[in-house]
Amino acid sequence: MKRTLPLFLAFFFGIIGIIVQMVPALKGLMDTMLDWMAIIAAFALAVGISSLTRHHMTKIRRKHKDIFFSYVTFIAMFFMTIIGLVGYFRPEGALQGLFENMYNYVRVPLDASMFALLAFYITSAAYRAFRARTWLATVLLLAGVIVMIGRVAFGPFIIFNDITAWIMKVPTTAAMRAVNVGIGLGIVATSIKIVLGIERSYLGGGE
Amino acid sequence: MKKKVFVLIGCALFFFLPLIFAQESAPAEFFLRDTPNNAGEQVELTFRPLASPEEVPEFLLNITIGEKPVRVRRLVNAGKPVILPLITHQAGVPVKVEVQGVLPDGSLTDLGAVDVVSKGEWLNMNSMKAFILGLLFIGLIIFYVGRAKRGQDLFIRKIPGLEAIDDALGRATEMGRPVFYIPGTSSMADVATLASLNILRPVARQVAKYETPFSVPVKDPIVVSVAQDVVKEAYMAAGRPDLYEDGIAYLASMGQFDYSGAVSGSMVREKPATVFLLGMFYAESLILAETANSVGAIQIAGTDASSQLPFFIAACDYTLIGEELYAASAYMSREPLLLGTLKAQDILKGILLVIFVLAVIFQLLGVDFIMDSFLNPQW
Amino acid sequence: MLIWYTIAVLLSLAIFSFLWKDNPLYKFAEHLFVGTMVGYQVVVVFSQIIMRKIVDPISVALDNRQILTLISLVIATLIGLLFLARFSRKVEWVSRYPISITVGFWSGYAIVASFKTNILTQIRGTVVDDLGQPLLNGHLIGDFFKNPSLKTLDLATAGPLLVFGVIVVLVYFFFSVKHDHPMVKFANKPALFYLMIGFGASFGYTFMGRISLFIGRMNFIFNEWWPLLKQTIGG
C-alpha cells in the first residue's frame, strides 16, 4: 500500500497521459484529466502554506533577529487573503477595490522592480565572462558583443546587423536545435523511467 | 513484348489524361476534407485559384457549418493556393461550401459546391510515430538494463558539473557554511523538476553525512511535499535522521520574482558556500546565479530551458547543459537500471542521428522517402 | 491615487536598494512581496479552481443530473484531499497517492509531447526549411559558383553549416562514447564553437531587453509619479 500502489498509480496515470495525446477522440478525457490535475494541485496549496508558515514560525520561536519581517509576511498574507475572499463574494464592495489596488500598486511594482534588477545582473555577468581567459569564453563574449551591437546598430555599424542575423540564423539555430533534441531525449527517458517505476526518487527514493 | 506495349499505353494515358481534363479548366479548384489527427473539431478547405487575378479578382465562399446560418467570406485572388480551417467544434457536423467567382464587371458565376462531415480519428498518426519510437526506446532500455545487471561495465563519460559536486559539498563543510539547493521554479508538470529532485537525493545524503546545514527553498506546493520526502529519506539513508527537520525543504514563496527576491535575501543573509540551481528556470535564473556569486558561493547549475542556458554558462562555475541534467541521476547513483537507460538513450540518439543524416542525403538526391514517411508532420 | 503611486515608487526603490547591500528596507519589501503574493495565490486558487472547477461544476452537475461528471469531480476532490494527510505523522504516506498521480500523468503526457516538439520537429526543420526546400541544396551552391557574392555565399553555406552544426553538437553530448573515439574527438572543438557562439548570441540578444526593463522602471518614477506629485502639491 505504501510503495506498490503509488507506483501503480504513476504507471496507470502515465499511460492515460500517453493515450489522451494519441487518441483525438478522447479529447474529453484529456480535458477532464487536466481539470483533475488543477484540482489536485489546489489542495497541495494547504501543504505549501503550512510549510511557509512553519518556516516563519520557527524564526519567530527562535527569536531570530528578523522576527519583525516574518510578521510582515504573515500580516500581508492574511490581509491579502481576507480582502481578496471578501471581494470575491462582494465584487462591488470597497474591499475588492482595495484588493485591486494592492495588486496594482504593491504586487506589480515589486514584480517589475525585481525583474528590472536583471539589467544590473546581466551587466555584471557579462563583465565576469569578459575576464575569463579561455578561447571558449572569448568566442562566447565575441558573439555576445556582436549581437548586442547588431541589435542597435545604425549608420556605418549596420554591417553588424547582417552579421547578427547570420549568427542567429546559422550557428545559434544549429546549437539550440541539437541541444533541444538532446533535451527531448532526456525528457522522454526520464518520463519512461518514472512511468515504468525504474526511477522512484519522487517517492522519497530507496526501497 | 505485349506487356511493354500495355505499359507504354498506360504511361501515355497517365500523362495525357490530365491534359484532356485541363482543357475545360475551371476558374478554381477546391476541395473540403476532414482535418486529420484530431477529434473532429475542424475541417479544412483547400482552394487553388486557376484563373488569373485579372480574370477573376475575387471569390465568394458561402460557408454553412451545421445548423449555423450561412457565412460569406471574401477571398481575394492572389494566384496562390490557400488552406482555410473551418471550426466545427465536434465530430459529425456537416460542412458545405458554395463557391462563386466575382468577375471584373461585378457579376457572379457559380463554381459549384463541396461538402464533408467532420469526423474524429481514433489514432493521431503523428503521435503514433512518437509511440513507436517510445516502444523502441523501452525495448532498448530492457536490453541494456539486462546487460548492466549481468555486470557488464557501461562506460559513461565524465560530466564536469557532476564531478564537482563532491568537492563543492566538501568545501561547504570545511567553511562551515550552508548548502542551498534550488529545484527550479516550475511545477511537477515539467519533467526537469523531477530530474532535479532525482539529483537532490544523493546531494542530501552527502550533506547529511557531512553534517552541513542544508536549505531547499521551493516555489511550488507539490514540489515542497516531494522535496521534503526526498530529503527525509536521504537523511535516513545516511544514518542521520536526527539532523532532519521538515523546515529544510520549505515553500519560500509562490510567484516568480517574489521567490527570487526571498531566496536572494536568504542567500545574502546565510552566505551559502555552495548553491545548486537545477531544474526549470525562467528569467529569474540570473538573479539567483548572480546573487549566489556575490556571496562567494560555488554555483552548480543545470537546466533544460535553452533560453536560460546562456545566463548560467556566463554566470555559474559549472553548468549541466540540457540532457546532462537528465543524465545526472544515473551518473551519480551508478545503479545498473539507470545506467542502462542512459545507454539506451544514447543508442536511440544514434538511430535518430542516422535517420537524420539519411534524410539529408536522400533530400540531396531528390528522394523524399524518409521525409514523407517519417518526418512528415501530416503523415 | 498619489498615495498608491508613492507606495509603488517607495517599494521599487526598496527593491533596488538590494544592489547596494541587504538592508531593512529591502527586507521589508521582500517579506511584504512574499506575503501579498501568497495571499494573492490563495485567492486565485479559491476563485479559479475551488469555485470554478469544483463548486460551480458540481452544482451544475447536480441540477442536470450528470452523474458521471459528478463522480469525476468528487473523485478528483477526494484525491486532492489526501494531501491533507501530510499534517499527521501516522498517515503521512497517504499523500504519496496524489503525488504519484500528478507525477505519473505529467510524465506520460511529456513523452508524446517532447517526441513531437523537441525531437521530430527539430530534426525535420534541419532537413528542410519552412517552405519544404532541402537545406543541403545543390542549386544554391551552383548559384554561388556562377555568381560569386556574399549573398549567394550565405545562401549556399547557411544550410550545410546548420546541418553540420546540429550533427557535431549531437555527437558532442553522447554519454557512452569514450572521448578518444575519433568521431567524438573530431566533433569536440566545432561543437563547443557552435555552442559558445549560440549561447553568447542568445545572451547578447537578451541583454538589451533587460536594460530596457530598468529604463521602464525609471520611466514610471520620473514620467508618471513625479508629474503627479508636482501636480498634487502644486495644486
Coordinates of C-alpha atoms in Angstrom, one line a residue, chain B residues 32-311:
Chain B
L32 CA -13.0 20.0 -48.4
R33 CA -11.5 17.4 -46.2
D34 CA -11.7 16.4 -42.6
T35 CA -8.5 17.7 -40.9
P36 CA -6.6 14.5 -39.9
N37 CA -5.3 13.6 -36.4
N38 CA -7.9 15.5 -34.4
A39 CA -11.2 14.8 -32.6
G40 CA -13.2 16.2 -35.5
E41 CA -13.2 19.8 -34.2
Q42 CA -12.2 21.2 -37.6
V43 CA -12.3 20.5 -41.4
E44 CA -10.2 22.3 -44.0
L45 CA -10.9 23.8 -47.4
T46 CA -8.1 23.7 -49.9
F47 CA -8.7 26.4 -52.5
R48 CA -6.5 26.8 -55.6
P49 CA -7.4 29.6 -58.0
L50 CA -6.6 28.7 -61.6
A51 CA -7.8 31.8 -63.3
S52 CA -5.5 34.9 -63.1
P53 CA -6.4 37.8 -60.8
E54 CA -7.3 39.8 -63.9
E55 CA -9.9 37.3 -65.0
V56 CA -11.4 36.6 -61.6
P57 CA -10.3 39.1 -59.0
E58 CA -12.3 37.7 -56.1
F59 CA -14.1 34.6 -54.9
L60 CA -17.1 34.4 -52.6
L61 CA -17.3 31.5 -50.2
N62 CA -20.7 30.7 -48.7
I63 CA -19.9 28.6 -45.7
T64 CA -22.5 26.5 -43.9
I65 CA -21.4 24.8 -40.7
G66 CA -24.0 22.5 -39.2
E67 CA -27.2 24.4 -38.2
K68 CA -25.5 27.8 -38.2
P69 CA -26.6 30.4 -40.7
V70 CA -24.6 30.8 -43.9
R71 CA -21.4 32.9 -43.5
V72 CA -20.0 34.7 -46.6
R73 CA -16.2 35.1 -46.9
R74 CA -14.4 37.1 -49.5
L75 CA -11.2 35.6 -50.9
V76 CA -9.0 37.9 -52.9
N77 CA -7.4 36.0 -55.8
A78 CA -3.7 36.3 -55.1
G79 CA -2.9 33.5 -57.6
K80 CA -1.8 31.3 -54.7
P81 CA -3.5 28.3 -53.1
V82 CA -4.9 28.7 -49.6
I83 CA -5.9 26.3 -46.9
L84 CA -8.8 27.6 -44.7
P85 CA -9.5 25.8 -41.4
L86 CA -13.2 25.7 -40.6
I87 CA -14.0 25.1 -37.0
T88 CA -16.8 22.6 -36.3
H89 CA -16.1 22.1 -32.6
Q90 CA -17.1 18.5 -32.7
A91 CA -17.3 15.4 -34.9
G92 CA -20.4 14.7 -37.1
V93 CA -21.0 18.3 -38.2
P94 CA -21.8 18.6 -41.9
V95 CA -20.0 21.4 -43.6
K96 CA -20.9 22.8 -47.0
V97 CA -19.1 25.4 -49.0
E98 CA -20.6 27.0 -52.2
V99 CA -18.1 29.0 -54.3
Q100 CA -18.8 31.9 -56.6
G101 CA -16.4 33.8 -58.7
V102 CA -16.7 37.6 -58.8
L103 CA -15.9 38.7 -62.4
P104 CA -14.3 42.1 -63.1
D105 CA -17.7 43.6 -64.0
G106 CA -19.1 42.6 -60.6
S107 CA -21.2 39.7 -61.9
L108 CA -21.2 36.3 -60.1
T109 CA -20.6 32.9 -61.6
D110 CA -21.4 29.7 -59.7
L111 CA -18.4 27.4 -59.4
G112 CA -20.1 24.6 -57.6
A113 CA -20.2 23.3 -54.0
V114 CA -18.4 20.8 -51.9
D115 CA -19.3 19.2 -48.6
V116 CA -17.9 17.0 -45.9
V117 CA -18.9 15.8 -42.5
S118 CA -16.3 16.3 -39.7
K119 CA -15.0 13.2 -38.1
G120 CA -12.8 12.3 -35.3
E121 CA -9.9 9.8 -35.7
W122 CA -9.2 7.1 -33.3
L123 CA -5.5 7.4 -33.6
N124 CA -3.3 10.5 -34.0
M125 CA -0.8 9.2 -36.6
N126 CA 1.7 11.9 -35.6
S127 CA 1.6 10.7 -32.0
M128 CA 1.8 7.1 -33.3
K129 CA 5.4 7.9 -34.5
A130 CA 6.2 9.1 -31.1
F131 CA 4.7 5.9 -29.7
I132 CA 6.7 3.7 -32.0
L133 CA 9.9 5.5 -31.0
G134 CA 8.8 5.1 -27.4
L135 CA 8.3 1.4 -27.8
L136 CA 11.7 1.1 -29.5
F137 CA 13.2 3.0 -26.5
I138 CA 11.6 0.7 -24.0
G139 CA 13.0 -2.3 -25.9
L140 CA 16.5 -0.7 -25.8
I141 CA 16.1 0.1 -22.1
I142 CA 15.2 -3.5 -21.3
F143 CA 18.1 -4.8 -23.4
Y144 CA 20.8 -2.5 -21.8
V145 CA 19.4 -2.8 -18.3
G146 CA 19.8 -6.6 -18.7
R147 CA 23.4 -6.2 -19.8
A148 CA 24.2 -3.8 -17.0
K149 CA 22.7 -6.2 -14.5
R150 CA 24.8 -9.0 -15.8
G151 CA 27.7 -6.9 -14.7
Q152 CA 28.9 -5.5 -18.0
D153 CA 30.6 -2.3 -17.4
L154 CA 28.8 0.6 -19.2
F155 CA 31.1 3.4 -19.9
I156 CA 29.8 6.9 -19.1
R157 CA 31.9 9.9 -20.0
K158 CA 32.9 12.4 -17.3
I159 CA 30.4 15.3 -16.7
P160 CA 32.4 18.1 -15.1
G161 CA 29.4 19.7 -13.3
L162 CA 28.6 16.4 -11.6
E163 CA 32.2 15.6 -10.8
A164 CA 32.4 18.9 -9.0
I165 CA 29.5 18.1 -6.6
D166 CA 31.6 16.3 -4.0
D167 CA 34.2 19.0 -3.9
A168 CA 31.6 21.7 -3.7
L169 CA 29.9 19.9 -0.7
G170 CA 33.2 19.3 1.0
R171 CA 34.1 23.0 0.6
A172 CA 30.8 24.0 2.4
T173 CA 31.7 21.6 5.2
E174 CA 35.2 23.0 5.6
M175 CA 33.9 26.6 5.6
G176 CA 31.0 25.7 8.0
R177 CA 28.6 27.4 5.7
P178 CA 25.3 26.0 4.4
V179 CA 24.4 24.4 1.1
F180 CA 21.4 25.7 -0.9
Y181 CA 19.5 23.5 -3.4
I182 CA 17.0 25.2 -5.7
P183 CA 15.0 22.7 -7.6
G184 CA 13.9 25.1 -10.3
T185 CA 10.9 27.4 -10.3
S186 CA 8.4 25.2 -12.1
S187 CA 5.8 22.7 -11.1
M188 CA 5.6 18.9 -11.4
A189 CA 4.3 19.4 -15.0
D190 CA 7.9 20.0 -16.0
V191 CA 10.0 16.8 -16.2
A192 CA 13.1 19.0 -15.4
T193 CA 11.7 19.4 -11.9
L194 CA 11.6 15.7 -11.5
A195 CA 15.1 15.3 -12.9
S196 CA 16.2 17.9 -10.3
L197 CA 14.5 16.0 -7.4
N198 CA 16.3 12.9 -8.6
I199 CA 19.7 14.7 -8.1
L200 CA 18.5 16.1 -4.7
R201 CA 18.6 12.7 -3.2
P202 CA 22.4 11.9 -3.5
V203 CA 23.2 15.6 -2.6
A204 CA 21.0 15.5 0.5
R205 CA 22.6 12.2 1.5
Q206 CA 26.1 13.6 1.2
V207 CA 25.1 16.8 3.1
A208 CA 23.7 14.7 5.9
K209 CA 26.9 12.6 6.1
Y210 CA 29.0 15.8 6.3
E211 CA 26.5 17.4 8.8
T212 CA 26.4 20.5 6.7
P213 CA 23.5 22.9 7.1
F214 CA 21.1 22.5 4.2
S215 CA 18.3 24.5 2.8
V216 CA 15.9 23.7 -0.1
P217 CA 13.7 26.8 -0.9
V218 CA 10.9 25.8 -3.2
K219 CA 8.3 27.6 -5.2
D220 CA 5.6 25.1 -5.9
P221 CA 3.4 23.4 -3.2
I222 CA 3.6 19.9 -4.7
V223 CA 7.3 20.2 -5.2
V224 CA 7.6 21.0 -1.5
S225 CA 5.9 17.8 -0.5
V226 CA 8.1 15.7 -2.8
A227 CA 11.3 17.6 -1.8
Q228 CA 10.6 17.0 1.9
D229 CA 10.1 13.3 1.3
V230 CA 13.3 13.1 -0.7
V231 CA 15.4 14.9 1.9
K232 CA 13.9 12.9 4.7
E233 CA 14.7 9.6 3.2
A234 CA 18.1 10.7 2.2
Y235 CA 18.9 11.7 5.8
M236 CA 17.6 8.3 7.0
A237 CA 19.7 6.5 4.4
A238 CA 22.8 8.5 5.5
G239 CA 22.0 7.3 9.1
R240 CA 21.3 10.8 10.4
P241 CA 17.6 11.1 10.9
D242 CA 18.4 13.2 14.0
L243 CA 19.6 16.0 11.7
Y244 CA 16.4 16.1 9.7
E245 CA 13.7 18.6 10.1
D246 CA 10.7 19.5 7.9
G247 CA 12.0 23.0 7.5
I248 CA 14.9 22.0 5.4
A249 CA 12.7 22.0 2.3
Y250 CA 10.2 24.8 2.6
L251 CA 8.0 27.0 0.5
A252 CA 9.8 30.3 0.1
S253 CA 7.1 31.9 -2.0
M254 CA 4.8 31.2 -4.9
G255 CA 5.5 33.7 -7.6
Q256 CA 8.4 34.1 -9.9
F257 CA 10.1 37.3 -8.6
D258 CA 8.9 37.2 -5.0
Y259 CA 10.5 33.8 -4.9
S260 CA 13.8 35.0 -6.4
G261 CA 13.6 38.0 -4.0
A262 CA 13.1 35.8 -1.0
V263 CA 15.8 33.3 -2.0
S264 CA 18.3 36.1 -2.8
G265 CA 17.6 37.6 0.6
S266 CA 18.3 34.3 2.3
M267 CA 21.5 33.8 0.3
V268 CA 22.8 37.2 1.3
R269 CA 22.0 36.5 5.0
E270 CA 23.1 32.9 5.3
K271 CA 26.0 33.1 2.9
P272 CA 25.9 29.5 1.5
A273 CA 29.2 28.1 0.3
T274 CA 27.5 26.0 -2.5
V275 CA 24.4 26.7 -4.4
F276 CA 22.7 24.2 -6.7
L277 CA 20.4 25.7 -9.3
L278 CA 19.0 22.6 -11.0
G279 CA 15.7 22.3 -12.9
M280 CA 13.4 24.5 -14.9
F281 CA 14.2 28.3 -14.7
Y282 CA 12.8 31.4 -16.3
A283 CA 14.1 35.0 -16.3
E284 CA 14.9 34.7 -12.6
S285 CA 17.8 32.4 -13.3
L286 CA 20.3 35.2 -13.5
I287 CA 19.1 36.9 -10.3
L288 CA 19.7 33.7 -8.4
A289 CA 23.0 32.9 -10.1
E290 CA 24.5 36.4 -9.6
T291 CA 23.4 36.7 -6.0
A292 CA 25.0 33.3 -5.3
N293 CA 28.2 34.6 -6.9
S294 CA 28.1 37.8 -4.9
V295 CA 28.2 35.8 -1.6
G296 CA 31.1 33.8 -2.9
A297 CA 29.3 30.5 -3.4
I298 CA 30.2 27.9 -5.9
Q299 CA 27.3 27.6 -8.3
I300 CA 26.4 24.3 -9.9
A301 CA 23.6 25.0 -12.4
G302 CA 21.7 23.0 -14.9
T303 CA 18.5 23.5 -16.8
D304 CA 16.7 22.3 -19.9
A305 CA 15.4 25.8 -20.6
S306 CA 17.5 26.6 -23.6
S307 CA 16.7 30.3 -23.2
Q308 CA 18.3 30.4 -19.7
L309 CA 21.4 28.3 -20.5
P310 CA 23.4 31.3 -21.8
F311 CA 23.0 33.0 -18.4

